[in-house]
Short mmCIF file of C-alpha atoms in Angstrom, two decimals:
data_model
loop_
_atom_site.label_atom_id
_atom_site.label_comp_id
_atom_site.label_asym_id
_atom_site.label_seq_id
_atom_site.Cartn_x
_atom_site.Cartn_y
_atom_site.Cartn_z
CA MET A 253 13.72 -33.90 -2.06
CA LEU A 254 16.66 -31.54 -2.57
CA PHE A 255 14.53 -29.15 -4.60
CA LEU A 256 11.73 -29.34 -2.04
CA ARG A 257 14.15 -28.44 0.78
CA ALA A 258 15.47 -25.49 -1.22
CA LEU A 259 11.90 -24.30 -1.76
CA ILE A 260 11.20 -24.68 1.97
CA LEU A 261 14.20 -22.46 2.77
CA LEU A 262 13.04 -19.82 0.27
CA ALA A 263 9.42 -19.99 1.41
CA GLY A 264 10.57 -19.71 5.03
CA GLY A 265 12.52 -16.58 4.18
CA ALA A 266 9.56 -15.13 2.29
CA LEU A 267 7.16 -15.79 5.18
CA LEU A 268 9.64 -14.35 7.65
CA GLY A 269 9.87 -11.25 5.45
CA VAL A 270 6.08 -10.82 5.44
CA ALA A 271 5.86 -11.32 9.21
CA ALA A 272 8.79 -9.00 9.99
CA ASN A 273 7.38 -6.32 7.70
CA ALA A 274 3.99 -6.55 9.42
CA ILE A 275 5.46 -5.85 12.87
CA ARG A 276 7.99 -3.29 11.66
CA PRO A 277 6.86 0.28 12.47
CA GLU A 278 8.33 1.68 9.26
CA GLY A 279 7.27 -1.40 7.27
CA LEU A 280 6.26 -1.19 3.64
CA ARG A 281 2.49 -0.88 3.20
CA VAL A 282 1.96 -3.39 0.46
CA GLY A 283 -1.70 -2.55 -0.16
CA SER A 284 -1.14 1.16 -0.64
CA PHE A 285 2.18 0.98 -2.49
CA GLU A 286 2.02 2.65 -5.89
CA SER A 287 4.68 2.20 -8.49
CA PRO A 288 6.15 5.44 -9.86
CA THR A 289 3.88 6.49 -12.71
CA VAL A 290 5.53 7.15 -16.03
CA CYS A 291 3.53 9.95 -17.66
CA ASP A 292 5.99 11.05 -20.27
CA GLU A 293 7.66 8.60 -22.64
CA SER A 294 10.60 10.97 -23.10
CA GLU A 295 11.19 10.81 -19.35
CA ALA A 296 10.81 7.03 -19.41
CA ALA A 297 13.53 6.92 -22.06
CA GLY A 298 15.82 8.84 -19.73
CA VAL A 299 15.56 12.17 -21.54
CA SER A 300 15.72 15.00 -19.03
CA VAL A 301 13.31 17.91 -18.93
CA GLU A 302 15.52 21.01 -19.21
CA MET A 303 14.78 24.54 -18.05
CA GLU A 304 16.51 27.78 -18.98
CA PRO A 305 18.13 29.75 -16.13
CA SER A 306 15.60 32.57 -16.64
CA GLU A 307 12.70 30.11 -16.19
CA VAL A 308 14.26 28.67 -13.06
CA SER A 309 14.90 32.11 -11.56
CA LYS A 310 11.15 32.83 -11.74
CA LEU A 311 10.51 29.73 -9.64
CA CYS A 312 13.02 30.66 -6.93
CA GLY A 313 11.31 30.81 -3.57
CA SER A 314 8.08 29.22 -4.84
CA THR A 315 6.44 26.75 -2.50
CA GLY A 316 7.36 23.17 -3.28
CA VAL A 317 10.27 24.07 -5.55
CA VAL A 318 13.71 22.82 -4.53
CA ILE A 319 16.85 23.71 -6.44
CA ALA A 320 19.50 21.05 -5.90
CA ASP A 321 23.23 21.34 -6.53
CA ALA A 322 24.76 18.07 -7.74
CA ARG A 323 28.37 19.35 -7.81
CA SER A 324 31.04 18.64 -5.25
CA PRO A 325 30.78 20.20 -1.75
CA LYS A 326 33.87 22.29 -2.63
CA SER A 327 32.24 23.76 -5.76
CA PHE A 328 29.06 24.34 -3.79
CA ALA A 329 30.98 26.29 -1.13
CA GLU A 330 32.63 28.43 -3.78
CA GLY A 331 29.29 29.55 -5.14
CA HIS A 332 25.82 28.20 -5.79
CA VAL A 333 22.33 29.19 -6.79
CA ALA A 334 20.67 31.17 -3.99
CA ASP A 335 18.69 28.88 -1.65
CA ALA A 336 19.94 25.75 -3.42
CA VAL A 337 20.54 22.65 -1.32
CA HIS A 338 23.58 20.46 -1.82
CA LEU A 339 22.75 16.99 -3.09
CA PRO A 340 25.19 14.29 -2.02
CA CYS A 341 25.54 11.86 -4.92
CA ASP A 342 28.11 9.40 -6.21
CA ALA A 343 30.09 9.49 -9.46
CA ALA A 344 27.37 7.51 -11.26
CA GLY A 345 24.81 10.16 -10.35
CA SER A 346 22.97 8.07 -7.78
CA VAL A 347 21.65 10.26 -4.99
CA ALA A 348 22.33 9.29 -1.37
CA SER A 349 19.33 7.67 0.33
CA GLN A 350 19.24 10.12 3.23
CA ALA A 351 18.84 12.98 0.74
CA ILE A 352 15.83 11.40 -0.95
CA SER A 353 13.56 11.63 2.08
CA HIS A 354 14.19 15.38 2.28
CA LEU A 355 13.02 15.85 -1.30
CA GLU A 356 9.86 13.77 -1.09
CA GLU A 357 7.68 16.70 -0.08
CA ALA A 358 8.80 18.85 -3.01
CA LYS A 359 6.60 19.29 -6.06
CA THR A 360 9.47 20.22 -8.36
CA VAL A 361 13.17 19.54 -8.00
CA ILE A 362 15.53 21.36 -10.36
CA VAL A 363 19.01 19.85 -10.51
CA TYR A 364 22.13 21.52 -11.78
CA GLY A 365 25.79 20.65 -12.14
CA HIS A 366 28.82 22.16 -13.85
CA ASP A 367 26.92 21.62 -17.10
CA THR A 368 23.71 20.03 -18.36
CA ASP A 369 25.29 16.59 -18.86
CA GLU A 370 26.53 16.37 -15.27
CA ALA A 371 23.02 16.88 -13.91
CA ARG A 372 21.25 14.41 -16.25
CA PRO A 373 22.17 11.14 -14.44
CA VAL A 374 21.34 12.77 -11.10
CA ALA A 375 17.94 13.82 -12.48
CA ALA A 376 17.41 10.28 -13.78
CA SER A 377 18.27 8.86 -10.34
CA LEU A 378 15.82 11.25 -8.66
CA ARG A 379 13.08 10.53 -11.19
CA ARG A 380 13.31 6.81 -10.49
CA ARG A 381 13.10 7.28 -6.75
CA LEU A 382 10.77 10.23 -6.19
CA HIS A 383 7.20 9.37 -6.98
CA GLY A 384 5.05 12.27 -8.18
CA VAL A 385 7.83 14.87 -8.08
CA ARG A 386 8.65 16.79 -11.25
CA ILE A 387 12.38 16.63 -11.94
CA ALA A 388 14.10 19.11 -14.25
CA VAL A 389 17.66 20.01 -15.19
CA LEU A 390 19.03 23.55 -15.29
CA ARG A 391 20.26 23.96 -18.86
CA GLY A 392 23.91 24.95 -18.99
CA GLY A 393 24.44 24.25 -15.31
CA PHE A 394 25.85 26.72 -12.83
CA PRO A 395 28.05 28.57 -15.38
CA ALA A 396 24.94 29.49 -17.42
CA TRP A 397 23.20 30.67 -14.26
CA SER A 398 26.03 32.91 -13.10
CA ALA A 399 26.74 34.15 -16.66
CA GLN A 400 23.24 35.63 -16.73
CA GLY A 401 23.92 37.48 -13.49
CA LEU A 402 21.27 35.58 -11.58
CA ALA A 403 21.38 35.31 -7.80
CA CYS A 404 24.11 33.15 -6.44
CA VAL A 405 25.78 32.93 -3.09
CA SER A 406 28.85 31.27 -1.62
CA GLY A 407 29.52 29.76 1.74
CA PRO A 408 30.32 26.58 3.58
CA CYS A 409 28.40 23.58 2.37
CA ASP A 410 27.54 22.37 5.87
CA ASP A 411 24.92 25.07 6.42
CA CYS A 412 23.12 24.29 3.22
CA ALA A 413 23.52 20.53 2.77
CA ILE A 414 20.26 18.62 2.77
CA GLY A 415 21.17 16.73 5.90
CA GLY A 416 21.40 19.94 7.91
CA HIS A 417 18.86 22.03 6.04
CA LYS A 418 16.16 23.47 8.28
CA MET B 55 41.42 -28.70 -1.50
CA LYS B 56 37.81 -29.56 -2.33
CA ASN B 57 36.75 -28.81 1.25
CA ALA B 58 38.65 -25.51 1.29
CA LEU B 59 37.02 -24.40 -1.98
CA SER B 60 33.62 -25.44 -0.65
CA LEU B 61 34.17 -23.46 2.56
CA LEU B 62 35.37 -20.43 0.59
CA LEU B 63 32.29 -20.53 -1.67
CA ARG B 64 29.95 -20.93 1.29
CA LEU B 65 31.48 -17.99 3.12
CA GLY B 66 31.63 -15.79 0.01
CA LEU B 67 28.04 -16.47 -1.03
CA ALA B 68 26.79 -16.11 2.55
CA ILE B 69 28.46 -12.71 3.01
CA VAL B 70 27.13 -11.39 -0.31
CA LEU B 71 23.59 -12.68 0.36
CA VAL B 72 23.35 -11.43 3.95
CA TRP B 73 24.89 -8.07 3.02
CA ALA B 74 22.51 -7.66 0.06
CA GLY B 75 19.50 -8.75 2.12
CA VAL B 76 20.20 -6.39 5.03
CA ALA B 77 20.88 -3.44 2.71
CA LYS B 78 17.59 -4.01 0.87
CA TRP B 79 15.67 -4.57 4.09
CA ARG B 80 16.84 -1.28 5.60
CA ASP B 81 14.88 0.73 3.02
CA ALA B 82 12.14 -1.54 1.70
CA THR B 83 10.22 1.32 0.08
CA ALA B 84 13.23 2.45 -1.99
CA PHE B 85 13.84 -1.18 -2.96
CA ALA B 86 10.19 -1.61 -3.99
CA ILE B 87 10.54 1.41 -6.28
CA ASP B 88 13.75 -0.02 -7.72
CA VAL B 89 12.00 -3.36 -8.33
CA SER B 90 9.04 -1.71 -10.05
CA ASN B 91 11.47 0.20 -12.28
CA TYR B 92 12.73 -3.15 -13.59
CA ARG B 93 9.33 -3.29 -15.40
CA LEU B 94 9.05 -7.02 -14.76
CA PHE B 95 5.67 -7.61 -13.08
CA PRO B 96 5.68 -4.17 -11.37
CA ALA B 97 2.49 -5.06 -9.46
CA LEU B 98 4.52 -7.63 -7.53
CA ALA B 99 7.23 -5.11 -6.57
CA PRO B 100 6.10 -4.52 -2.95
CA TYR B 101 5.82 -8.27 -2.32
CA VAL B 102 9.28 -8.85 -3.77
CA ALA B 103 10.60 -5.96 -1.66
CA ILE B 104 9.49 -7.54 1.61
CA MET B 105 10.17 -11.20 0.73
CA LEU B 106 13.43 -11.18 -1.24
CA PRO B 107 15.68 -9.51 1.38
CA MET B 108 14.66 -12.00 4.07
CA CYS B 109 15.05 -14.91 1.61
CA GLU B 110 18.60 -13.73 0.97
CA ILE B 111 19.34 -13.39 4.69
CA VAL B 112 17.86 -16.83 5.54
CA VAL B 113 19.70 -18.60 2.71
CA GLY B 114 22.93 -16.73 3.51
CA LEU B 115 22.76 -17.73 7.17
CA ALA B 116 21.85 -21.31 6.21
CA LEU B 117 25.02 -21.50 4.09
CA ILE B 118 27.10 -20.59 7.14
CA VAL B 119 25.41 -22.42 10.01
CA ILE B 120 24.43 -25.75 8.43
CA PRO B 121 27.28 -28.30 8.49
CA SER B 122 28.42 -29.32 5.01
CA ARG B 123 27.47 -32.99 5.54
CA ASN B 124 23.90 -32.12 6.47
CA ARG B 125 21.45 -32.60 3.59
CA TRP B 126 20.09 -29.09 4.19
CA ALA B 127 23.50 -27.66 3.22
CA ARG B 128 22.94 -28.76 -0.40
CA ALA B 129 19.42 -27.35 -0.21
CA ALA B 130 20.86 -23.99 0.88
CA ALA B 131 23.32 -24.11 -2.04
CA LEU B 132 20.48 -24.88 -4.46
CA ALA B 133 18.33 -22.11 -2.92
CA SER B 134 21.19 -19.63 -3.39
CA ALA B 135 21.55 -20.79 -7.02
CA LEU B 136 17.81 -20.29 -7.58
CA LEU B 137 18.00 -16.81 -6.06
CA MET B 138 21.01 -15.89 -8.19
CA ALA B 139 19.34 -17.29 -11.33
CA MET B 140 16.29 -15.12 -10.69
CA LEU B 141 18.39 -12.00 -10.00
CA THR B 142 20.57 -12.64 -13.06
CA PHE B 143 17.47 -12.92 -15.24
CA ALA B 144 16.07 -9.67 -13.79
CA VAL B 145 19.22 -7.62 -14.48
CA ALA B 146 19.85 -9.28 -17.87
CA GLN B 147 16.37 -8.36 -19.15
CA VAL B 148 16.95 -4.75 -18.01
CA VAL B 149 20.20 -4.60 -19.99
CA ALA B 150 18.62 -6.32 -23.00
CA ARG B 151 15.69 -3.88 -23.03
CA GLY B 152 17.96 -0.87 -22.55
CA ILE B 153 16.19 0.32 -19.40
CA ASN B 154 18.17 2.82 -17.33
CA VAL B 155 17.48 1.68 -13.78
CA SER B 156 19.11 1.82 -10.37
CA CYS B 157 20.24 -1.70 -9.44
CA GLY B 158 19.00 -1.74 -5.85
CA CYS B 159 21.14 -4.88 -5.42
CA PHE B 160 22.86 -3.59 -2.27
CA GLY B 161 20.43 -0.88 -1.18
CA GLY B 162 19.96 2.66 -2.42
CA ASN B 163 23.45 3.50 -3.65
CA SER B 164 24.37 0.42 -5.61
CA GLY B 165 24.57 2.24 -8.95
CA PRO B 166 22.86 1.55 -12.27
CA VAL B 167 22.37 -1.87 -13.85
CA THR B 168 25.02 -2.47 -16.51
CA SER B 169 26.40 -5.49 -18.33
CA LEU B 170 28.95 -5.71 -15.50
CA THR B 171 26.06 -6.33 -13.09
CA VAL B 172 25.00 -9.27 -15.26
CA VAL B 173 28.56 -10.63 -15.29
CA ARG B 174 28.78 -10.29 -11.48
CA ASP B 175 25.48 -12.11 -10.99
CA LEU B 176 26.52 -14.84 -13.44
CA ALA B 177 29.73 -15.30 -11.44
CA LEU B 178 27.74 -15.65 -8.22
CA LEU B 179 25.34 -18.10 -9.91
CA SER B 180 28.32 -20.15 -11.10
CA GLY B 181 29.73 -20.13 -7.57
CA ALA B 182 26.43 -21.39 -6.15
CA LEU B 183 26.23 -24.20 -8.73
CA LEU B 184 29.85 -25.17 -8.10
CA LEU B 185 29.15 -25.27 -4.37
CA LEU B 186 26.15 -27.53 -5.01
CA ALA B 187 28.40 -29.90 -6.97
CA LEU B 188 31.12 -29.86 -4.31
CA LEU B 189 28.95 -30.52 -1.27
CA PRO B 190 28.69 -34.21 -0.34
CA ARG B 191 25.50 -36.01 -1.30
CA PRO B 192 23.50 -37.69 1.51
CA SER B 193 24.61 -41.25 2.22
CA ALA B 194 22.69 -44.14 0.63
CA LYS B 195 21.34 -45.36 3.95
CA SER B 196 19.40 -42.13 4.42
CA PRO B 197 15.63 -42.54 4.17
CA HIS B 198 13.88 -41.22 1.05
#
């Protein structure tokens, strides 16, 4: 009887979840949900796709391409890739939920940090959460970008952070 | 002493379960993606994403509101143990298979699954089983 009661509690919770999801405006559409497709085994293994600064500079301004800065807001304010958005993420590289929704319409997101290694966990976090978006890492990070004399700007982070990006 | 420990376990488990359930429920789509990334029956991910958070909330609330002498209190303890056993298995298989995945345990920013996640879930499972052992059994005169 004890086990049956426990199952009743769990089943009640499950049914409540289904019912609440059905009446929730932003509810999950179970029938049309698609798991993120893993097309590339190297990506599935957590290996980042890396792009040279010169390759990335050719994509600047292209439709659907977002360049994301994974460094601290302070570093971002001191200088960043032109048109890059600041990506709020924690020390483990997990990107804040509110930032994800702003990247969902992108076709390609290129992430950079102080170096390649700093951007890799952020790219991995994005790849797990953005379905159908190509995620790449800027090889060498921001130092490699600025060393090649490519366009960079400085300024307060608030104007460029994803949350306030127009 | 026994009653104090029982109360402490009930409160602790209830807070963790309700907190985890609400955090998952707030962004069910992100949680469904996290679940599918566990690569354990990915086709079931959307169903898990809508059912599991509410199961956690219901069981968590049951742990708080049901008096300890009520037979449903032990059922809530067992239900929390079953939930924790399932979650522990899910994170342990991720660690064993070396999959790099966002935990999703407490919503979007709960960090990656590591061996520490497994240890934390094992501790919660142990707490639930201890609570089940501490709660009084129904009296003999109760009907079957």
